[in-house]
CSV table of C-alpha atoms and ligand atoms in Angstrom, one decimal:
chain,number,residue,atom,x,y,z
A,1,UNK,CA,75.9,95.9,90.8
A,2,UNK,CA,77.2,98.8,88.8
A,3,UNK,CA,76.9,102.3,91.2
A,4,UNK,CA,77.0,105.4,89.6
A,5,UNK,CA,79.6,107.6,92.1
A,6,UNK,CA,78.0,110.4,93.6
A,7,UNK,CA,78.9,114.1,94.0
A,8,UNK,CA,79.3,112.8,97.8
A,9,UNK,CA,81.8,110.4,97.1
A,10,UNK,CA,84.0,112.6,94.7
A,11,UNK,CA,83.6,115.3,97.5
A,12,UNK,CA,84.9,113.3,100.0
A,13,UNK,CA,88.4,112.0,97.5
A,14,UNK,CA,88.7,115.3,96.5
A,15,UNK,CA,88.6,116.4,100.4
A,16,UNK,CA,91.2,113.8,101.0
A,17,UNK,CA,93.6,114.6,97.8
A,18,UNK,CA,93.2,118.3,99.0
A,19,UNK,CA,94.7,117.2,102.9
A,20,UNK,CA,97.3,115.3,101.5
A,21,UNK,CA,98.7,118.7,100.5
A,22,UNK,CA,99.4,119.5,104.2
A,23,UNK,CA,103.1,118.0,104.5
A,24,UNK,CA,106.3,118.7,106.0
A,25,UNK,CA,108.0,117.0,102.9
A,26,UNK,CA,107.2,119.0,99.6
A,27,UNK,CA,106.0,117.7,96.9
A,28,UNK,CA,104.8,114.1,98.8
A,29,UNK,CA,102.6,113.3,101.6
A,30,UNK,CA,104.4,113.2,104.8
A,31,UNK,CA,102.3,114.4,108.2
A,32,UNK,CA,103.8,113.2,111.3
A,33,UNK,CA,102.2,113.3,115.0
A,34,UNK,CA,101.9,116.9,116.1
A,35,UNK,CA,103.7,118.9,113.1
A,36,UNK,CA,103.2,121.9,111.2
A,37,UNK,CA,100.6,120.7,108.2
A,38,UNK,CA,98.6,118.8,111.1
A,39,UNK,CA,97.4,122.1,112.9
A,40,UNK,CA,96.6,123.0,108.9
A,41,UNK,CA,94.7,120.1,108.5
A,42,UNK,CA,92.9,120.6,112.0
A,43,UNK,CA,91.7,124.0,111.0
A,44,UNK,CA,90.2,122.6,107.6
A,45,UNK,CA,88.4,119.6,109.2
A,46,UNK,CA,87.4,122.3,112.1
A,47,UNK,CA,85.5,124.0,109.3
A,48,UNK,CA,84.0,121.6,107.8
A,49,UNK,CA,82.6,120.0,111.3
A,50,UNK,CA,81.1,123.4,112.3
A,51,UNK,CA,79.5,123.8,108.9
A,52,UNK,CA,77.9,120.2,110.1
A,53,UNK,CA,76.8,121.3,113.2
A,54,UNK,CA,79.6,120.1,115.3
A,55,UNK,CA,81.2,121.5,118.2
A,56,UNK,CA,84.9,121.0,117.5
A,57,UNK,CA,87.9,120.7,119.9
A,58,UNK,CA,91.9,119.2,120.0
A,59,UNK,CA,92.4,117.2,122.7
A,60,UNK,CA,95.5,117.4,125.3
A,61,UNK,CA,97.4,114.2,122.6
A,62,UNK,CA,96.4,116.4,119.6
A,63,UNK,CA,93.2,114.3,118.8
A,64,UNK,CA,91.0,116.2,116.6
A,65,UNK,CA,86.9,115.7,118.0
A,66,UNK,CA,83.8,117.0,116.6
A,67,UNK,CA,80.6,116.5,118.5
A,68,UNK,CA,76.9,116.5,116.8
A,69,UNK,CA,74.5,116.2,119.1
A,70,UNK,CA,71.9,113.6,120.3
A,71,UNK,CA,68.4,114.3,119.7
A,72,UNK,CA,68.2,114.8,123.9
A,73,UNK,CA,70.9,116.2,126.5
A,74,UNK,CA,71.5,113.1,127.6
A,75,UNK,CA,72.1,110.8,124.5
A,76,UNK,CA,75.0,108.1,124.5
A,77,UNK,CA,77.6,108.6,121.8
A,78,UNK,CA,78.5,106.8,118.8
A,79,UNK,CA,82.0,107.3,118.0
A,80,UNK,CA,83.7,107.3,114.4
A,81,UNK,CA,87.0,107.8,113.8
A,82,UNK,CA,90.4,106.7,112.4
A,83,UNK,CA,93.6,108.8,112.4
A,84,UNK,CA,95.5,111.8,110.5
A,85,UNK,CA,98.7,111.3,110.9
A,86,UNK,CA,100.7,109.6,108.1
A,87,UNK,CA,103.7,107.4,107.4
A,88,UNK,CA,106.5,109.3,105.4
A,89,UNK,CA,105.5,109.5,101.2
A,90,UNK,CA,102.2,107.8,102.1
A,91,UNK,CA,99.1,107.9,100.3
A,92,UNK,CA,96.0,110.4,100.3
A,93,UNK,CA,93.4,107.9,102.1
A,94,UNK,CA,95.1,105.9,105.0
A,95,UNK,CA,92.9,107.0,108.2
A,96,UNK,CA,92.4,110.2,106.5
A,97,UNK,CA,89.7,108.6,104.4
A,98,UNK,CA,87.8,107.4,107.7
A,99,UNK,CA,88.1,110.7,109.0
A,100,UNK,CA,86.5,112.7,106.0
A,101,UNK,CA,84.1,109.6,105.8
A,102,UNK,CA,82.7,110.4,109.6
A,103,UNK,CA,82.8,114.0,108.3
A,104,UNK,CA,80.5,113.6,105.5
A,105,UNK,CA,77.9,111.0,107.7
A,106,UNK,CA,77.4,113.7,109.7
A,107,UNK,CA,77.1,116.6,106.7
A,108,UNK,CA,74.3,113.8,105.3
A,109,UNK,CA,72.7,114.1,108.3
A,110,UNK,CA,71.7,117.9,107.5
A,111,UNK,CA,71.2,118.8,110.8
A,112,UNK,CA,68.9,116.2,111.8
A,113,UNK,CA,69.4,114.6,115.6
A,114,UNK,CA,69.4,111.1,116.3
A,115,UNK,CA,69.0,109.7,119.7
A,116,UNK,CA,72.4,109.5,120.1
A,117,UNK,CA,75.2,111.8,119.5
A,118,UNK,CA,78.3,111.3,116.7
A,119,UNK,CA,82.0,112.2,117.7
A,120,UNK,CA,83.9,111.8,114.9
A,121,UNK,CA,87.8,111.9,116.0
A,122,UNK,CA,91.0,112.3,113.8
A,123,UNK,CA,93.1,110.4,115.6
A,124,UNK,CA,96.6,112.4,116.1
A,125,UNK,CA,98.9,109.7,116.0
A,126,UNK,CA,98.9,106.0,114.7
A,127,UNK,CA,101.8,105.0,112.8
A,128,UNK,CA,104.4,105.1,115.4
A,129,UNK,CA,106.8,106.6,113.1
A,130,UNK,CA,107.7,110.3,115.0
A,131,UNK,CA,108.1,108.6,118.6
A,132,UNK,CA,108.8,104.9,117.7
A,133,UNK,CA,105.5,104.0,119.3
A,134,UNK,CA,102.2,103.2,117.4
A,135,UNK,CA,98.3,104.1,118.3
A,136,UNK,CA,99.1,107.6,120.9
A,137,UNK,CA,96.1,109.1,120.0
A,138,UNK,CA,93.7,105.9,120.9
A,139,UNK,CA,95.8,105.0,123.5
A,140,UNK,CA,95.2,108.2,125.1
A,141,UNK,CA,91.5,108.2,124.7
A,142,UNK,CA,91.5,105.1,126.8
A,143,UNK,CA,93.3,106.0,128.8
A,144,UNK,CA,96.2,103.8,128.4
A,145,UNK,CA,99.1,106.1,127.8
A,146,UNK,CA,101.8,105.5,129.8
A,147,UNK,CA,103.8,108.2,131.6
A,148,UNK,CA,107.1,106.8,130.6
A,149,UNK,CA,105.3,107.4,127.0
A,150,UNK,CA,105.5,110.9,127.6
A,151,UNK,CA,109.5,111.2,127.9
A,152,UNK,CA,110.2,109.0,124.6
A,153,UNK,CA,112.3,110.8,122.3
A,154,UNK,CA,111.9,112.4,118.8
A,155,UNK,CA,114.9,111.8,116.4
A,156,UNK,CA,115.3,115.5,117.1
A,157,UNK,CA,115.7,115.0,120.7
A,158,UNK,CA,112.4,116.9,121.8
A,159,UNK,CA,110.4,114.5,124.1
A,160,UNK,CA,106.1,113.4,123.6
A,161,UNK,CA,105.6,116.0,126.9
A,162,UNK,CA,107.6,118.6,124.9
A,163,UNK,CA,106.4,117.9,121.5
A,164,UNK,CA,102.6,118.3,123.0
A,165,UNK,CA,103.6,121.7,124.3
A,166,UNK,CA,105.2,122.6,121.3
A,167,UNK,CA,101.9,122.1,119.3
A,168,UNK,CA,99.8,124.5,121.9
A,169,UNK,CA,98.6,122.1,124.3
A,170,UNK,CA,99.2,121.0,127.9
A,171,UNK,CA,100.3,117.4,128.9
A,172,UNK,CA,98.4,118.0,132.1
A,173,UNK,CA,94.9,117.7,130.5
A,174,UNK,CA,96.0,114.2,129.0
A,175,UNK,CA,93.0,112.8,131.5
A,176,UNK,CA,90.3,115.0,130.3
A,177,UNK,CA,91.0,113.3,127.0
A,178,UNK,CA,89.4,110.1,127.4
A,179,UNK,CA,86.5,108.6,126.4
A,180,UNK,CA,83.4,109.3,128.1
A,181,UNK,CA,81.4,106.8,129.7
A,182,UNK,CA,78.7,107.0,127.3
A,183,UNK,CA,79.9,105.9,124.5
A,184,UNK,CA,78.2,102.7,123.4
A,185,UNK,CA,79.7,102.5,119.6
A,186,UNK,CA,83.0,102.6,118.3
A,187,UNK,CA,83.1,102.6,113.9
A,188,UNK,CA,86.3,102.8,112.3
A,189,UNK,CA,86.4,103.2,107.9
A,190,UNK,CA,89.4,102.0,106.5
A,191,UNK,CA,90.8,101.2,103.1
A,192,UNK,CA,91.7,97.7,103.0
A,193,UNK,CA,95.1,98.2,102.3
A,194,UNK,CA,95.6,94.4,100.7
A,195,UNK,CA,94.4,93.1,98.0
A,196,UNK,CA,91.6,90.4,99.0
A,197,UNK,CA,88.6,92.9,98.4
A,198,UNK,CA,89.9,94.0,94.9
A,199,UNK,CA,90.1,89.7,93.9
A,200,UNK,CA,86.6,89.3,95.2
A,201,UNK,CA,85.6,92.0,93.4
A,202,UNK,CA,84.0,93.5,96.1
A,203,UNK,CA,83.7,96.6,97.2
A,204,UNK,CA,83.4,96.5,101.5
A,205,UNK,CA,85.0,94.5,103.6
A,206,UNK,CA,83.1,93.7,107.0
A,207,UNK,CA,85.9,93.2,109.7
A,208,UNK,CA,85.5,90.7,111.9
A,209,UNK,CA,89.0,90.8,114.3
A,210,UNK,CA,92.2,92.4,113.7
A,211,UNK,CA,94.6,89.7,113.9
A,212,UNK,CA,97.1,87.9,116.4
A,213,UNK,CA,100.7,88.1,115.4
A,214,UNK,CA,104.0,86.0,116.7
A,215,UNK,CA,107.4,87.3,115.8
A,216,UNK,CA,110.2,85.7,116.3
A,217,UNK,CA,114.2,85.2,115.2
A,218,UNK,CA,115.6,81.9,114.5
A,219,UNK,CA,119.4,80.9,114.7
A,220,UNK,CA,120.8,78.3,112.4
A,221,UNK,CA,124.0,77.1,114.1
A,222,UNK,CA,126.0,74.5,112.3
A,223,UNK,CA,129.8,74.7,110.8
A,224,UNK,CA,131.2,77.0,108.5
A,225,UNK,CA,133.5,75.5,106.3
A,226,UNK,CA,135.4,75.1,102.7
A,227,UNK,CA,133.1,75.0,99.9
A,228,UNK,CA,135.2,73.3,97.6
A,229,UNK,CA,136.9,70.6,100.2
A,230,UNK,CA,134.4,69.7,102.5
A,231,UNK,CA,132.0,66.6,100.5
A,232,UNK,CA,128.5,67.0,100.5
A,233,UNK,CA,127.6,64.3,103.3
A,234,UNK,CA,130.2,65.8,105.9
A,235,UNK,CA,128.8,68.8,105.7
A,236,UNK,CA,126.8,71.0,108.6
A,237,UNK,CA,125.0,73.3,106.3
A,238,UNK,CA,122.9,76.1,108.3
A,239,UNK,CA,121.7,77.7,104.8
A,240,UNK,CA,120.3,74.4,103.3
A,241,UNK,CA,118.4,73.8,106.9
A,242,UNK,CA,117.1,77.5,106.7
A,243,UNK,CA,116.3,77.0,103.2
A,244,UNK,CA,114.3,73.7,103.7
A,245,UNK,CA,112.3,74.8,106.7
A,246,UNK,CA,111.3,78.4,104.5
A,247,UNK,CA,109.8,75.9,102.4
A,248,UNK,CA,107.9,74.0,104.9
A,249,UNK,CA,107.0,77.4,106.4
A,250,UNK,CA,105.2,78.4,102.9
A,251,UNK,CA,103.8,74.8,102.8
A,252,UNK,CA,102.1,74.9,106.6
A,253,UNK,CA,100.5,78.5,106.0
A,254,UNK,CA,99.4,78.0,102.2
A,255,UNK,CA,97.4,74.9,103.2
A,256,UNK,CA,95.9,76.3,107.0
A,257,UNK,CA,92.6,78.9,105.6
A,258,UNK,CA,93.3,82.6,106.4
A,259,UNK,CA,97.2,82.1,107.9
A,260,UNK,CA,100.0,84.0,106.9
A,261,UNK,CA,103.2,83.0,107.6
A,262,UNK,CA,106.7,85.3,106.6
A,263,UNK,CA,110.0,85.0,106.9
A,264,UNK,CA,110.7,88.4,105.6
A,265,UNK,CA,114.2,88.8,106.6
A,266,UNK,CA,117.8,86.3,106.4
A,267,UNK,CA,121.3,87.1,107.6
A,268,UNK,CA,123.7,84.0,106.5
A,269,UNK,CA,127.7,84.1,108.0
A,270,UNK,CA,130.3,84.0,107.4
A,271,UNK,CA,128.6,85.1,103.9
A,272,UNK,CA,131.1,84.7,101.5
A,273,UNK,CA,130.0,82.5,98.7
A,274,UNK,CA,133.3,80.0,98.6
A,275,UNK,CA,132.3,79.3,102.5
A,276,UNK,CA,129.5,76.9,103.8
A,277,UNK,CA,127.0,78.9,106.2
A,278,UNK,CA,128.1,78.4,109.8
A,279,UNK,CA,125.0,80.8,110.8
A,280,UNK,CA,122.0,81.2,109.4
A,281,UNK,CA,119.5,84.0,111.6
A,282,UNK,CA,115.7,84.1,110.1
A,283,UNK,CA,113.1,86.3,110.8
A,284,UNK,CA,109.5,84.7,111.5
A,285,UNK,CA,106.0,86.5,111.1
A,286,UNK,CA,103.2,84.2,112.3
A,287,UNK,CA,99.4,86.0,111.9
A,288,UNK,CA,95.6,84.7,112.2
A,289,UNK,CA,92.7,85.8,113.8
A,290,UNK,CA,92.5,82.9,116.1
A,291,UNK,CA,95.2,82.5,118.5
A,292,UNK,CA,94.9,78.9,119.1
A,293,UNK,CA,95.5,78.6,115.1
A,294,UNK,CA,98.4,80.9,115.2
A,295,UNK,CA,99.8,79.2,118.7
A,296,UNK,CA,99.5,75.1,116.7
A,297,UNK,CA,101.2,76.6,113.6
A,298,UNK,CA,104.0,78.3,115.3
A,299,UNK,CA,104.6,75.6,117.3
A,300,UNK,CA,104.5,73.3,114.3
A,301,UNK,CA,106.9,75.6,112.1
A,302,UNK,CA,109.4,75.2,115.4
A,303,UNK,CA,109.1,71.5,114.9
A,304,UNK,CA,109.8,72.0,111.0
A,305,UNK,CA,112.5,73.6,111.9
A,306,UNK,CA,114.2,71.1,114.1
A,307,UNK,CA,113.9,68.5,111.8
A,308,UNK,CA,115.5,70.6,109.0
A,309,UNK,CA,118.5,71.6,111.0
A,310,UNK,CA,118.5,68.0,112.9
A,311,UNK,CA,119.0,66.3,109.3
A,312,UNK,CA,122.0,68.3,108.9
A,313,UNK,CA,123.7,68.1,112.2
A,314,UNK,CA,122.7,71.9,112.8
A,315,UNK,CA,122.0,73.5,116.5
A,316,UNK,CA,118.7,75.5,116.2
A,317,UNK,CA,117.5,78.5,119.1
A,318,UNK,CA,114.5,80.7,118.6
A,319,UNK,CA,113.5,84.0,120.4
A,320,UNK,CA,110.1,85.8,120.5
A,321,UNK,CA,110.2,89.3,120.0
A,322,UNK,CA,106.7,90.1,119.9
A,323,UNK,CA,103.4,88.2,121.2
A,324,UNK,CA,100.4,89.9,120.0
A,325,UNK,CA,96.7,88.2,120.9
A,326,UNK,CA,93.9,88.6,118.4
A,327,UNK,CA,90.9,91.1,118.6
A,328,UNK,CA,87.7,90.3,118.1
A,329,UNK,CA,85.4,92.8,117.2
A,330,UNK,CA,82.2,93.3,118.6
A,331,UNK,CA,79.4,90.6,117.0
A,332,UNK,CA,76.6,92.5,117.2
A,333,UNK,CA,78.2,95.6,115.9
A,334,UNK,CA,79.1,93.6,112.9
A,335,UNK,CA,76.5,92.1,112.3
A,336,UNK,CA,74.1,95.3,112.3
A,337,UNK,CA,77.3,96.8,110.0
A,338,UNK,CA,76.9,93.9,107.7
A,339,UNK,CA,72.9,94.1,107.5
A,340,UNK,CA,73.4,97.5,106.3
A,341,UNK,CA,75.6,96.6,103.8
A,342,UNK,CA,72.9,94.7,102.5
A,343,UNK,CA,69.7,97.0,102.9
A,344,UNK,CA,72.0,99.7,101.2
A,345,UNK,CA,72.5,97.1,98.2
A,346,UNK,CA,76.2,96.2,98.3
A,347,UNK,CA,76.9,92.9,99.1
A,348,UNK,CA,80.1,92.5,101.4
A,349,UNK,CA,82.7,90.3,102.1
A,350,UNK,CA,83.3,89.0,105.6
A,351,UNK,CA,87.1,89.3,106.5
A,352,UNK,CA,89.8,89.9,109.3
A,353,UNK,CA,92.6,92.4,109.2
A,354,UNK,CA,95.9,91.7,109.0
A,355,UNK,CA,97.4,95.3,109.9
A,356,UNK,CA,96.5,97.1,113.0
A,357,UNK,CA,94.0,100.0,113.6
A,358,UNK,CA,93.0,102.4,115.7
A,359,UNK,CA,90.1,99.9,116.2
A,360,UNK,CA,92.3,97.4,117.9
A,361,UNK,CA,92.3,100.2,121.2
A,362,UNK,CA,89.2,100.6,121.6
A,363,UNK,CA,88.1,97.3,120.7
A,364,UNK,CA,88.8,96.2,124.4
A,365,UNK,CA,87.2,98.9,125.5
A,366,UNK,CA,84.0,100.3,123.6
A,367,UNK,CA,82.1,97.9,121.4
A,368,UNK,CA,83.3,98.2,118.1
A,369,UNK,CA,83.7,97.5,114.7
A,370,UNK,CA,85.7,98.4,111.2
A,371,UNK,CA,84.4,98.4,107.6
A,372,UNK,CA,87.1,98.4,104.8
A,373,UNK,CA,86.7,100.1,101.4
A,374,UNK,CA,88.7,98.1,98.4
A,375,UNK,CA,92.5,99.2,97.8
A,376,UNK,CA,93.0,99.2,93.9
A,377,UNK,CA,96.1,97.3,93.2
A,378,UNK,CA,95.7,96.5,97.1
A,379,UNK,CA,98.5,99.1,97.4
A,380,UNK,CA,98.7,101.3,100.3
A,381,UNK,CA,101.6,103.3,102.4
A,382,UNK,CA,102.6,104.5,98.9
A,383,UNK,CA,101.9,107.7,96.7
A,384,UNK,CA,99.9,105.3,94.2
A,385,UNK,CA,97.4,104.7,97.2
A,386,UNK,CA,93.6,105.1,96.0
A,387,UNK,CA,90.3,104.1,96.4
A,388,UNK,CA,87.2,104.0,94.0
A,389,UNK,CA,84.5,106.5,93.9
A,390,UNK,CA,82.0,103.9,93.8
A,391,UNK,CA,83.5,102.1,96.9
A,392,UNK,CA,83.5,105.3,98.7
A,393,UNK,CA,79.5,105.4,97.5
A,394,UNK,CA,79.4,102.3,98.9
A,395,UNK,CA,80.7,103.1,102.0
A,396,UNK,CA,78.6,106.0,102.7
A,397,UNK,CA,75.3,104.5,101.8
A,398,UNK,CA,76.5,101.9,104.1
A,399,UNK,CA,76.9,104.2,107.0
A,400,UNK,CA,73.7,106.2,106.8
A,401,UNK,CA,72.1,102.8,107.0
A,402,UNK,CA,74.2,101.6,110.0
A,403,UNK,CA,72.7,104.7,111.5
A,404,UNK,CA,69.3,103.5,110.8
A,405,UNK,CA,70.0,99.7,112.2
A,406,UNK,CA,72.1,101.7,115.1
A,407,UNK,CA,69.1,103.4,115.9
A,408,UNK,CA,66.2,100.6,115.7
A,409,UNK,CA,68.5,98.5,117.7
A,410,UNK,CA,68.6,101.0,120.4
A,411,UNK,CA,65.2,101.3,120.5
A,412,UNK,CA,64.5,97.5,120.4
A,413,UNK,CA,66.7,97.5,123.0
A,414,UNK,CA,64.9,99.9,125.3
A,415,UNK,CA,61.7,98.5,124.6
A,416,UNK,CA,63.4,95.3,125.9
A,417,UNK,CA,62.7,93.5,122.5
A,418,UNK,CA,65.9,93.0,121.5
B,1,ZN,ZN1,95.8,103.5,108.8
């Protein structure tokens, strides 16, 4: 269906346009954990909370949180949020958008109490890229940041305890920053950030699980040698194994629905091009939302692999570097997310994510679930980055009828109908 976009919607890109302004690098979009522009950006989302009704503070990690009240002292909270912070030359809508999207639910609202309350948070850090370590800001709020966290290093040489100080707060009230018990809802907005939405031609994107990931380094070993003396059949070539099993490794993942399998990255040695490879080391980037999937295909890729380096007389070893499980998000969450999607009129596209999010913390933690808005172009972590007003429409005529299916549900649920 064609939407007309709404002042709402351009209010909310131009709000996001407008806070990619805040940077430390001039003249592009680059807002790391804790610096300068973020304190700018605080003050500007501060204002605009209030205006909503919000009582506003900054947490002891730098996490930006806005409370509207429940209808009754006591209401549970419904939390929505995504983060701030940015990777360098990034985009105008990465977490940011989710952030000004929580904004504007609650400005729709106009003042009206729900029986439950709405946190929106603006996440202080997710990228990783100031301390090397992704996710600080949800990490904290569950509690899950590590002390040993707290003396990584900046490439400046400040440390997480000093660079928290250094922004105005104290390290020591890193408890009073976590979640309180009664939150019963986690929602997360996100642009997409790949390109399956935009080939549907769809404008939402119900997340169902952030997905699983295996990485892991592969070693070719056979026999450097001559190129021009040694024949064909004598040969021990670790390239031509590599080279065989990359194509098996496209093979295996292009025919298994929804798995992605990369090798992104390929040293060969001696590397000289009159030498046979002796050494051949491969990258490998196994992802799916199920983790039995992802476990039979990496173990299968392993098997291509021997069989492509035993052909040839080639040694293979393999490492893991990184064993991530899948997470689920909450069924019932989703579900209610998707329903609305419908009631509002926009039909939706079930999905996983392949990146991480905020969501993936406090997915273990709070029931939760994510809703992606198209990425034109399905570019993101770039300038170019954008998102359509009529998505954005989308989006928000989605939320403001989560909050309606949020709310009946509660109440069924009370009423022990549910
Ligand atoms: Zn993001």
């Amino acid at each position: 269906m064609t939407v007309t976009p709404t002042d709402r919607a351009l209010r909310v890109i131009a709000r996001c346009r407008d806070i990619a302004t805040y940077t430390e690098v001039p003249g592009e979009t680059t807002r790391r954990f804790l610096t300068r522009p973020m304190h700018t950006v605080h003050a500007l989302l501060r204002s605009c909370m209030e205006i909503a009704g919000m009582t506003v503070h900054v947490d002891a990690i730098g996490n930006l949180r806005g409370l509207f009240p429940g209808a009754a002292p006591e209401s549970p909270r419904l939390l929505i949020g995504s983060h701030l912070d940015t990777v360098p030359n990034a985009g105008a809508f990465d977490g940011i958008l989710g952030v000004v999207l929580g904004v504007a639910i609650v400005e729709e609202l106009r003042g009206q109490h729900l029986p439950f309350a709405i946190e929106v948070i603006g996440f202080s850090e997710e990228e990783g890229v100031r301390f090397s370590k992704p996710f600080l800001g949800s990490l904290a709020l569950v509690g899950k940041l590590e002390e040993e966290t707290l003396t990584r290093t900046d490439e400046s040489g400040l440390n997480l305890r000093q660079a928290i100080e250094a922004y105005g707060l104290d390290p020591k009230q890193l408890p009073a920053a976590v979640l309180p018990d009664d939150t019963f809802a986690y929602i997360e907005f996100h642009i997409e950030q790949g390109p399956v939405l935009e080939s549907d031609d769809a404008s939402l994107g119900i997340v169902e699980a952030l997905v699983g990931q295996t990485r892991m380094e592969l070693i070719f070993a056979g026999h450097a040698n001559h190129a021009g003396t040694t024949p064909m059949h004598l040969r021990h070539d670790a390239m031509s194994a590599a080279a065989e099993w990359i194509v098996a490794v496209e093979d295996y993942a292009s025919s298994n629905s929804d798995l992605v399998a990369t090798i992104g990255k390929v040293h060969a040695s001696p590397g000289a091009g009159n030498v046979i490879a002796g050494h051949v080391t491969a990258s490998l980037d196994v992802r799916h939302a199920n983790d039995n999937v992802r476990n039979t295909a990496v173990s299968a890729i392993l098997k291509d692999a021997k069989a492509a380096a035993d052909r040839r007389g080639v040694q293979i070893t393999s490492q893991i570097q990184l064993e991530q499980p899948a997470v689920p998000l909450d069924p019932h969450l989703t579900s209610l997310l998707d329903k609305a999607a419908a009631q509002a009129g926009f039909p939706s596209r079930r999905m996983t994510s392949g990146a991480g999010h905020d969501a993936m913390i406090l997915a273990p933690i709070v029931p939760s679930t994510m809703l992606f808005l198209r990425s034109p172009g399905g570019l993101s972590h770039h300038p170019d980055e954008t998102v359509l007003p009529q998505d954005v429409e989308a989006a928000l005529a989605t939320a403001m009828e989560f909050l309606t299916q949020l709310r009946d549900d509660r109440r069924n649920l009370k009423d022990g109908h549910a």
